[in-house]
Coordinates of C-alpha atoms in Angstrom, one line a residue:
M1 CA 163.9 67.2 -142.6
R2 CA 164.1 63.8 -144.3
I3 CA 166.3 61.3 -142.6
A4 CA 167.5 58.0 -144.1
V5 CA 167.5 55.0 -141.7
L6 CA 169.8 52.3 -143.0
H7 CA 170.1 48.8 -141.6
G8 CA 172.9 46.4 -142.5
P9 CA 173.1 42.6 -142.6
N10 CA 170.9 40.3 -140.5
L11 CA 168.9 43.2 -139.1
N12 CA 165.9 42.0 -141.2
L13 CA 165.8 39.1 -138.6
L14 CA 165.5 41.4 -135.5
G15 CA 163.0 40.0 -133.1
E16 CA 164.0 36.4 -134.0
R17 CA 167.7 36.5 -134.1
R18 CA 169.4 36.3 -130.7
P19 CA 166.7 38.1 -128.7
E20 CA 168.8 37.9 -125.6
K21 CA 171.3 40.3 -127.2
Y22 CA 169.2 42.3 -129.7
G23 CA 165.7 42.2 -128.0
T24 CA 162.4 41.1 -129.3
A25 CA 161.4 44.2 -131.4
T26 CA 161.2 43.5 -135.1
L27 CA 162.6 45.8 -137.7
A28 CA 159.0 46.8 -138.6
E29 CA 158.3 47.8 -135.0
I30 CA 161.6 49.7 -134.8
S31 CA 160.8 51.5 -138.0
A32 CA 157.3 52.5 -136.7
D33 CA 158.9 53.9 -133.6
V34 CA 161.4 55.8 -135.7
D35 CA 158.6 57.2 -137.8
Q36 CA 156.7 58.4 -134.7
T37 CA 159.9 60.0 -133.3
A38 CA 160.7 61.7 -136.5
A39 CA 157.1 63.0 -136.9
R40 CA 157.2 64.4 -133.3
F41 CA 160.1 66.6 -134.4
G42 CA 158.6 67.6 -137.8
A43 CA 160.9 65.2 -139.7
S44 CA 160.3 62.1 -141.7
A45 CA 162.2 58.9 -142.1
V46 CA 162.8 56.6 -145.1
H47 CA 164.0 53.1 -144.3
F48 CA 166.2 50.6 -146.2
Q49 CA 167.7 47.3 -145.1
S50 CA 170.1 45.1 -147.0
N51 CA 172.4 42.2 -146.3
H52 CA 174.7 43.5 -149.0
E53 CA 177.1 46.4 -148.8
G54 CA 176.7 47.2 -152.6
A55 CA 173.0 47.5 -152.3
L56 CA 173.4 50.0 -149.4
V57 CA 175.9 52.0 -151.4
D58 CA 173.6 52.0 -154.4
W59 CA 170.7 53.2 -152.2
V60 CA 172.7 56.0 -150.7
H61 CA 173.9 57.1 -154.2
A62 CA 170.3 57.1 -155.5
H63 CA 168.8 59.0 -152.6
R64 CA 171.6 61.4 -151.6
N65 CA 169.7 64.4 -152.9
E66 CA 166.4 63.4 -151.2
I67 CA 167.7 63.3 -147.6
E68 CA 169.3 65.6 -145.1
A69 CA 170.8 63.2 -142.6
I70 CA 171.4 59.4 -142.2
V71 CA 171.1 57.0 -139.3
I72 CA 172.9 53.7 -139.9
N73 CA 173.4 50.5 -138.2
P74 CA 176.1 48.9 -140.3
A75 CA 175.9 45.7 -138.2
G76 CA 178.4 43.1 -139.4
L77 CA 179.8 45.6 -142.0
T78 CA 181.0 47.9 -139.3
P79 CA 184.7 47.1 -139.4
V80 CA 185.0 46.6 -143.2
A81 CA 182.5 48.6 -145.2
F82 CA 184.8 51.4 -146.5
S83 CA 182.8 51.9 -149.7
L84 CA 179.6 52.4 -147.7
L85 CA 181.4 54.8 -145.3
D86 CA 182.7 56.7 -148.3
A87 CA 179.2 56.9 -149.9
I88 CA 177.7 58.2 -146.7
R89 CA 180.5 60.8 -146.2
D90 CA 180.3 61.9 -149.8
T91 CA 176.7 62.9 -149.3
G92 CA 177.9 65.7 -147.0
H93 CA 175.0 65.0 -144.6
P94 CA 175.5 64.4 -140.9
F95 CA 175.1 60.8 -139.9
A96 CA 174.5 58.8 -136.7
V97 CA 175.7 55.3 -136.1
V98 CA 173.5 53.1 -134.0
H99 CA 174.5 49.7 -132.5
I100 CA 171.7 47.9 -130.6
S101 CA 174.2 46.1 -128.4
Q102 CA 177.5 47.1 -126.9
W103 CA 179.4 46.7 -130.2
H104 CA 182.9 46.7 -128.7
A105 CA 182.0 44.0 -126.2
L106 CA 180.3 41.4 -128.5
D107 CA 181.6 37.9 -128.4
G108 CA 184.7 39.0 -126.4
R109 CA 186.5 40.0 -129.7
E110 CA 188.3 43.2 -130.3
R111 CA 186.2 45.2 -132.7
N112 CA 186.9 48.3 -134.9
D113 CA 184.2 50.6 -136.0
I114 CA 185.4 52.5 -139.1
F115 CA 182.2 54.7 -138.9
A116 CA 182.8 56.0 -135.4
T117 CA 185.3 58.8 -136.1
S118 CA 183.2 60.3 -138.9
A119 CA 179.8 60.1 -137.2
A120 CA 178.1 63.2 -135.9
V121 CA 176.3 61.0 -133.4
Y122 CA 177.4 57.6 -132.1
L123 CA 175.0 55.4 -130.0
T124 CA 175.8 51.9 -128.8
G125 CA 174.1 49.7 -126.3
A126 CA 170.8 51.6 -126.0
G127 CA 168.9 48.7 -127.5
W128 CA 166.5 49.4 -130.4
H129 CA 165.6 52.8 -128.8
G130 CA 169.0 54.0 -130.0
Y131 CA 167.4 54.6 -133.4
A132 CA 164.9 57.1 -132.0
L133 CA 167.6 58.7 -129.9
A134 CA 169.7 59.1 -133.1
I135 CA 166.8 60.8 -134.9
E136 CA 166.3 63.2 -132.0
A137 CA 170.0 64.0 -131.9
L138 CA 170.3 64.7 -135.6
V139 CA 167.2 66.9 -135.6
F140 CA 168.6 68.8 -132.6
R141 CA 171.9 69.3 -134.4
A142 CA 170.2 70.6 -137.5
R143 CA 167.6 73.0 -136.1
P144 CA 167.9 75.9 -133.7
Q145 CA 166.6 75.0 -130.2
R146 CA 164.1 77.8 -130.2
E147 CA 162.5 76.3 -133.4
L148 CA 162.0 73.1 -131.5
G149 CA 160.4 74.8 -128.6
R150 CA 163.3 73.9 -126.2
D151 CA 165.4 76.1 -124.0
V152 CA 168.3 73.6 -123.7
E153 CA 171.8 73.6 -125.2
V154 CA 172.7 70.3 -126.9
D155 CA 176.3 69.5 -127.7
V156 CA 177.3 66.0 -128.9
V157 CA 180.8 65.1 -127.8
R158 CA 183.0 62.4 -129.3
D159 CA 186.0 60.9 -127.6

């Protein structure tokens, strides 16, 4: 299973930008953790970050036939990136949304996440570890539990 991991605006500055909210792990460190998690489940990850919605859309279009699932942190694009959301939905692949912080509680402003209702998996506030959790959840959704050597039932529930 090949999983795309997409990072939106300002995430290239993780580790430097507001470490009190987003932690001290860099994007490279997070990507390495995601790669290890994916490998543990017999999957692989391909990473892309851009500060521009159009570049993310172009990447999804160019790679849609090379991937089977998507993990995305749309960051500041979260309430407005309808073209990115459409591109992701148009792949037909399951996708997970990851927000490092509590997206709805940031800066005391009301926030709308247009990705939330379409996501197969939605993780917010788990810090950078949310990416690895999203990989695990997508693999669990895609593969029978016996194939993974597990005897557990996994059901992702959305409100």
